[in-house]
């Protein structure tokens, strides 16, 4: 016999005997409490093969204490045990193995609700329809949600989920993978995730399959670089005269200009932050002239866009009351406009 698979256990009635010896066992239905027998068991965690037959031979030999002339010769008994062929895991209709990625880190970070990745698990086997699921890997920014059709299901538990396209209406559930609201992912990341589907403990059919492991990857796009579009200028015209600036009846050019965008986003919003607003202002330009549009949002900054290619320039306001010997620190933040939905849209 394959001893790694099976073992004989001595029994007294319906319970294992206190004596575990497999010799000199009284087997006599008239012997009352002294009437023992043996039963065959599969050992714990028996490593059997699906679809195989385990053949076991038991040899019963009269104990040496049997001296009657009629004592029989040893008896050989053969047993066969069939190990069921496990049923395969089958797609039940809503299983999806391809994600909607790549994803924009910028969009995910600002999303106020969870983002559907497109990935879903909806499988079971003929031997088991009730499935438990668990997610592992880089799970801090993702979550599994139980679904019934196109809506989140009640209950929301991820155990004992009936996954069977032939189930009664409302009873066939599955799970979907989402990125959490305001998911803090890094541009260029690949999130490696693993879902383990395990038959629920209620599955006792011999064909119940072993747990299934499925791997998913979520790709966060690498951001496109911010690129100078031709009129960008990081060098000022200074030093500036406080006397001239204070007496100027109109704005004075600083020489500084912002004209950058990326291949993934040409529509840019700009704003001055932590800057002395009483001294300076941004002015929207089209070529070498101030634009008729003064709005500082959704500005097309693209050297290939012809007359639609705008930028901004920094000016001292008229009669700017700056202090002699000071340095005016100006910070501009350029943010991709909300119309930029490409996954490679860069951070501000």
Coordinates of C-alpha atoms in Angstrom, one line a residue:
X1 CA 0.0 0.0 0.0
X2 CA 1.1 3.6 -0.4
X3 CA 1.7 4.3 3.3
X4 CA 2.0 8.0 2.7
X5 CA -1.7 8.0 1.7
X6 CA -3.4 5.6 4.1
X7 CA -3.4 4.0 7.5
X8 CA -5.2 1.3 9.5
X9 CA -6.8 2.4 12.8
X10 CA -7.9 0.0 15.5
X11 CA -11.5 0.6 16.6
X12 CA -13.8 -0.5 19.4
X13 CA -17.3 -0.1 18.3
X14 CA -17.7 3.3 16.7
X15 CA -14.7 4.9 18.4
X16 CA -10.9 4.5 18.0
X17 CA -9.6 2.1 20.5
X18 CA -7.3 3.1 23.4
X19 CA -5.0 0.3 22.2
X20 CA -3.5 1.1 18.9
X21 CA -1.6 -2.2 18.3
X22 CA -2.6 -4.0 15.1
X23 CA -1.8 -7.5 16.5
X24 CA -3.7 -9.8 18.7
X25 CA -7.0 -8.0 18.0
X26 CA -10.1 -9.8 19.3
X27 CA -12.5 -9.9 16.4
X28 CA -15.6 -11.6 17.8
X29 CA -19.1 -10.2 17.7
X30 CA -19.9 -12.1 20.9
X31 CA -17.0 -10.7 22.9
X32 CA -18.8 -7.4 23.9
X33 CA -16.3 -4.6 24.7
X34 CA -13.4 -6.9 23.7
X35 CA -14.7 -7.0 20.1
X36 CA -12.3 -4.8 18.1
X37 CA -11.8 -4.2 14.4
X38 CA -9.7 -2.0 12.1
X39 CA -10.8 0.7 9.7
X40 CA -8.9 2.2 6.7
X41 CA -8.3 6.0 6.6
X42 CA -6.6 8.4 4.3
X43 CA -4.0 10.3 6.3
X44 CA -4.3 14.0 6.9
X45 CA -3.3 16.0 3.9
X46 CA -3.2 12.9 1.7
X47 CA -1.3 13.7 -1.5
X48 CA -3.5 11.7 -3.8
X49 CA -3.7 12.2 -7.6
X50 CA -7.0 13.2 -9.2
X51 CA -8.5 10.4 -11.3
X52 CA -6.3 7.7 -9.8
X53 CA -7.2 4.5 -8.0
X54 CA -5.5 3.7 -4.7
X55 CA -5.1 -0.1 -4.3
X56 CA -4.8 -1.4 -0.8
X57 CA -4.1 -5.0 0.3
X58 CA -4.8 -6.1 3.9
X59 CA -3.4 -9.4 5.2
X60 CA -5.2 -10.9 8.2
X61 CA -3.1 -13.5 10.0
X62 CA -4.3 -15.6 13.0
X63 CA -2.3 -14.5 16.1
X64 CA 0.3 -17.0 17.4
X65 CA -2.0 -17.5 20.4
X66 CA -4.4 -19.4 18.1
X67 CA -3.4 -23.1 18.4
X68 CA -6.6 -24.8 17.5
X69 CA -6.2 -27.3 14.7
X70 CA -8.9 -25.6 12.6
X71 CA -7.0 -22.2 12.7
X72 CA -7.2 -20.9 9.1
X73 CA -4.4 -19.7 6.9
X74 CA -3.9 -16.0 6.5
X75 CA -6.5 -14.1 4.6
X76 CA -5.7 -11.5 1.9
X77 CA -8.3 -8.9 1.2
X78 CA -7.8 -6.3 -1.6
X79 CA -9.5 -2.9 -1.7
X80 CA -9.7 -0.3 -4.4
X81 CA -10.5 3.4 -3.7
X82 CA -11.2 5.7 -6.6
X83 CA -10.0 9.3 -6.4
X84 CA -12.4 11.5 -8.3
X85 CA -11.2 13.5 -11.3
X86 CA -11.6 17.1 -10.1
X87 CA -13.8 19.3 -12.3
X88 CA -12.1 22.3 -14.0
X89 CA -12.6 26.0 -13.2
X90 CA -14.9 27.5 -15.8
X91 CA -15.6 31.1 -16.8
X92 CA -19.2 31.8 -15.8
X93 CA -19.6 34.8 -18.1
X94 CA -18.4 37.9 -16.4
X95 CA -14.7 36.9 -15.9
X96 CA -12.4 39.5 -17.4
X97 CA -8.6 39.1 -17.4
X98 CA -7.6 42.3 -19.3
X99 CA -7.4 45.6 -17.4
X100 CA -8.6 49.0 -18.7
X101 CA -5.0 50.4 -18.1
X102 CA -2.7 52.0 -18.4
X103 CA -4.0 54.4 -15.7
X104 CA -3.2 58.1 -15.1
X105 CA -1.7 58.7 -11.7
X106 CA -2.9 62.2 -11.8
X107 CA -6.5 61.2 -12.5
X108 CA -6.5 58.4 -9.8
X109 CA -5.1 60.8 -7.2
X110 CA -7.9 63.2 -7.6
X111 CA -10.7 60.7 -8.2
X112 CA -13.3 61.1 -5.4
X113 CA -14.8 57.6 -6.0
X114 CA -13.3 54.2 -6.8
X115 CA -12.1 53.5 -10.4
X116 CA -13.1 50.3 -12.2
X117 CA -10.0 48.4 -13.5
X118 CA -12.1 46.3 -15.8
X119 CA -10.7 43.1 -14.1
X120 CA -13.2 40.6 -12.8
X121 CA -13.3 37.1 -11.4
X122 CA -16.3 34.9 -12.2
X123 CA -15.4 31.2 -12.2
X124 CA -16.5 28.0 -10.5
X125 CA -16.4 24.3 -11.1
X126 CA -19.0 21.6 -11.6
X127 CA -18.0 20.2 -8.3
X128 CA -18.3 23.5 -6.5
X129 CA -20.2 26.7 -7.2
X130 CA -19.6 28.5 -3.8
X131 CA -16.3 30.3 -3.9
X132 CA -14.2 32.3 -1.4
X133 CA -11.9 34.9 -2.8
X134 CA -8.9 36.8 -1.4
X135 CA -6.5 39.4 -2.8
X136 CA -2.8 39.7 -2.1
X137 CA 0.2 41.7 -3.3
X138 CA 0.3 45.5 -3.6
X139 CA -3.3 45.8 -2.2
X140 CA -3.0 49.2 -0.4
X141 CA -4.6 51.1 -3.3
X142 CA -7.0 48.5 -4.6
X143 CA -10.1 46.6 -3.4
X144 CA -12.4 43.7 -4.5
X145 CA -16.1 44.4 -4.7
X146 CA -18.7 41.7 -4.9
X147 CA -21.1 42.2 -7.8
X148 CA -24.5 40.9 -8.8
X149 CA -24.8 41.7 -12.5
X150 CA -23.9 45.3 -13.1
X151 CA -24.4 46.5 -9.5
X152 CA -22.6 46.0 -6.2
X153 CA -24.1 43.0 -4.4
X154 CA -25.6 42.5 -1.0
X155 CA -24.1 40.8 1.0
X156 CA -20.7 42.3 0.3
X157 CA -18.8 39.4 1.9
X158 CA -16.0 37.8 -0.2
X159 CA -16.8 34.3 1.0
X160 CA -19.4 31.7 0.0
X161 CA -20.1 33.6 -3.3
X162 CA -22.3 31.6 -5.7
X163 CA -20.5 31.9 -9.1
X164 CA -22.7 30.1 -11.5
X165 CA -24.3 31.5 -14.7
X166 CA -27.1 28.9 -14.3
X167 CA -28.1 30.0 -10.8
X168 CA -31.5 31.5 -10.0
X169 CA -31.9 35.2 -10.9
X170 CA -30.0 37.4 -8.4
X171 CA -27.9 34.5 -7.0
X172 CA -25.1 34.5 -9.5
X173 CA -22.4 36.9 -8.1
X174 CA -18.8 37.7 -9.0
X175 CA -16.1 40.1 -7.9
X176 CA -14.6 43.1 -9.6
X177 CA -11.3 44.9 -8.9
X178 CA -11.2 48.6 -8.3
X179 CA -8.6 51.2 -7.6
X180 CA -9.6 53.1 -4.4
X181 CA -10.7 56.7 -4.4
X182 CA -7.7 59.0 -4.5
X183 CA -5.4 56.1 -5.0
X184 CA -1.9 57.2 -4.2
X185 CA 0.0 55.5 -7.1
X186 CA 3.3 56.4 -8.6
X187 CA 3.7 57.2 -12.3
X188 CA 5.4 54.2 -14.1
X189 CA 4.3 51.7 -11.4
X190 CA 3.1 48.2 -12.2
X191 CA 0.9 46.8 -9.4
X192 CA 1.3 43.1 -9.1
X193 CA -1.8 41.4 -7.6
X194 CA -2.9 37.9 -7.0
X195 CA -6.4 36.6 -6.4
X196 CA -6.9 33.2 -4.8
X197 CA -10.2 31.5 -5.3
X198 CA -10.9 28.7 -2.8
X199 CA -13.9 26.4 -2.8
X200 CA -16.1 27.2 0.2
X201 CA -16.2 24.7 3.1
X202 CA -19.7 23.8 2.0
X203 CA -18.4 22.1 -1.1
X204 CA -18.1 18.4 -0.3
X205 CA -18.5 17.0 -3.8
X206 CA -15.5 14.6 -4.6
X207 CA -14.9 16.6 -7.7
X208 CA -14.3 19.9 -5.8
X209 CA -11.1 21.4 -7.3
X210 CA -8.0 22.7 -5.6
X211 CA -7.8 26.5 -5.0
X212 CA -7.1 28.6 -8.1
X213 CA -4.5 31.4 -8.2
X214 CA -4.9 34.2 -10.8
X215 CA -2.4 37.0 -11.3
X216 CA -3.3 40.5 -12.4
X217 CA -1.1 43.5 -13.3
X218 CA -2.2 47.1 -13.2
X219 CA 0.1 49.5 -15.2
X220 CA 0.3 53.1 -14.2
X221 CA 1.4 55.2 -17.1
X222 CA 4.8 56.9 -17.2
X223 CA 4.2 60.6 -17.4
X224 CA 5.0 62.5 -20.6
X225 CA 7.7 65.1 -19.9
X226 CA 7.0 68.9 -19.8
X227 CA 8.6 70.4 -22.9
X228 CA 9.5 74.0 -23.9
X229 CA 7.1 75.1 -26.7
X230 CA 9.3 77.9 -28.0
X231 CA 8.4 81.0 -26.0
X232 CA 9.4 79.8 -22.6
X233 CA 11.9 82.1 -21.0
X234 CA 13.4 81.5 -17.5
X235 CA 15.7 84.6 -17.6
X236 CA 14.4 87.9 -16.4
X237 CA 15.2 91.4 -17.8
X238 CA 16.4 92.6 -14.4
X239 CA 17.8 94.1 -12.3
X240 CA 14.8 96.5 -12.1
X241 CA 14.7 100.0 -10.9
X242 CA 12.3 100.5 -8.0
X243 CA 12.0 104.2 -9.1
X244 CA 11.1 103.3 -12.7
X245 CA 8.6 100.6 -11.6
X246 CA 6.9 102.8 -9.1
X247 CA 6.4 105.5 -11.7
X248 CA 5.4 103.3 -14.6
X249 CA 1.8 104.0 -15.6
X250 CA 1.4 100.6 -17.3
X251 CA 2.7 97.1 -16.6
X252 CA 6.4 96.4 -17.1
X253 CA 7.6 93.2 -18.7
X254 CA 9.9 91.0 -16.6
X255 CA 11.1 89.0 -19.6
X256 CA 9.9 85.8 -17.9
X257 CA 7.4 83.6 -19.8
X258 CA 5.9 80.2 -19.4
X259 CA 5.2 78.1 -22.5
X260 CA 5.4 74.4 -21.7
X261 CA 3.2 71.3 -22.2
X262 CA 3.6 67.6 -22.8
X263 CA 2.6 65.2 -25.6
X264 CA -0.2 63.9 -23.4
X265 CA -1.6 67.3 -22.6
X266 CA -1.5 70.6 -24.4
X267 CA -4.3 72.4 -22.4
X268 CA -2.7 74.1 -19.4
X269 CA -4.0 76.0 -16.4
X270 CA -1.6 78.5 -14.7
X271 CA -1.6 80.3 -11.4
X272 CA 0.7 82.3 -9.2
X273 CA 1.2 80.9 -5.7
X274 CA 3.1 82.2 -2.7
X275 CA 3.8 85.3 -4.8
X276 CA 3.4 89.1 -4.1
X277 CA 0.2 89.6 -6.0
X278 CA 0.4 93.4 -5.4
X279 CA 3.6 93.5 -7.5
X280 CA 3.1 91.1 -10.4
X281 CA 0.6 89.5 -12.7
X282 CA 0.4 86.9 -15.4
X283 CA -0.8 88.0 -18.9
X284 CA -1.9 85.6 -21.5
X285 CA -0.1 86.0 -24.9
X286 CA -0.7 84.9 -28.5
X287 CA 2.6 85.2 -30.3
X288 CA 4.1 88.6 -29.4
X289 CA 0.8 90.2 -28.5
X290 CA -1.5 90.0 -25.5
X291 CA -4.3 87.6 -26.2
X292 CA -7.9 88.7 -26.5
X293 CA -8.7 86.0 -24.0
X294 CA -7.4 86.8 -20.6
X295 CA -8.4 83.5 -19.0
X296 CA -5.5 81.7 -17.4
X297 CA -7.1 78.2 -17.7
X298 CA -7.3 75.8 -20.6
X299 CA -4.5 77.6 -22.5
X300 CA -3.3 75.7 -25.5
X301 CA 0.5 75.6 -25.3
X302 CA 1.5 73.8 -28.5
X303 CA 4.1 75.1 -31.0
X304 CA 2.2 73.2 -33.7
X305 CA -1.2 74.7 -33.0
X306 CA -0.7 77.9 -35.1
X307 CA -2.9 80.9 -33.9
X308 CA -4.2 78.7 -31.1
X309 CA -0.7 78.4 -29.5
X310 CA -0.8 80.7 -26.5
X311 CA 1.5 81.2 -23.5
X312 CA 1.8 83.5 -20.4
X313 CA 4.2 86.2 -19.5
X314 CA 5.0 87.7 -16.1
X315 CA 4.7 91.5 -15.6
X316 CA 5.2 94.0 -12.8
X317 CA 1.9 95.8 -12.4
X318 CA 1.6 99.5 -13.1
X319 CA 3.1 101.6 -10.3
X320 CA 4.6 98.5 -8.6
X321 CA 5.7 99.5 -5.1
X322 CA 8.7 97.2 -4.8
X323 CA 11.5 97.8 -2.3
X324 CA 15.0 98.7 -3.4
X325 CA 17.5 95.9 -2.9
X326 CA 14.8 93.2 -2.5
X327 CA 14.3 90.0 -4.5
X328 CA 10.8 89.3 -5.6
X329 CA 10.2 85.5 -5.5
X330 CA 7.5 84.3 -7.9
X331 CA 6.1 80.7 -8.1
X332 CA 4.0 79.6 -11.0
X333 CA 2.1 76.3 -11.0
X334 CA 1.1 74.8 -14.3
X335 CA -1.6 72.2 -14.1
X336 CA -3.0 70.0 -16.9
X337 CA -6.5 71.1 -17.6
X338 CA -9.3 68.7 -16.6
X339 CA -9.9 68.0 -20.3
X340 CA -6.5 66.1 -20.4
X341 CA -7.5 62.5 -19.8
X342 CA -4.5 60.7 -21.4
X343 CA -3.0 58.2 -19.0
X344 CA 0.5 59.9 -19.5
X345 CA -0.8 63.3 -18.4
X346 CA 2.0 64.6 -16.1
X347 CA 1.6 66.0 -12.6
X348 CA 1.6 69.8 -12.2

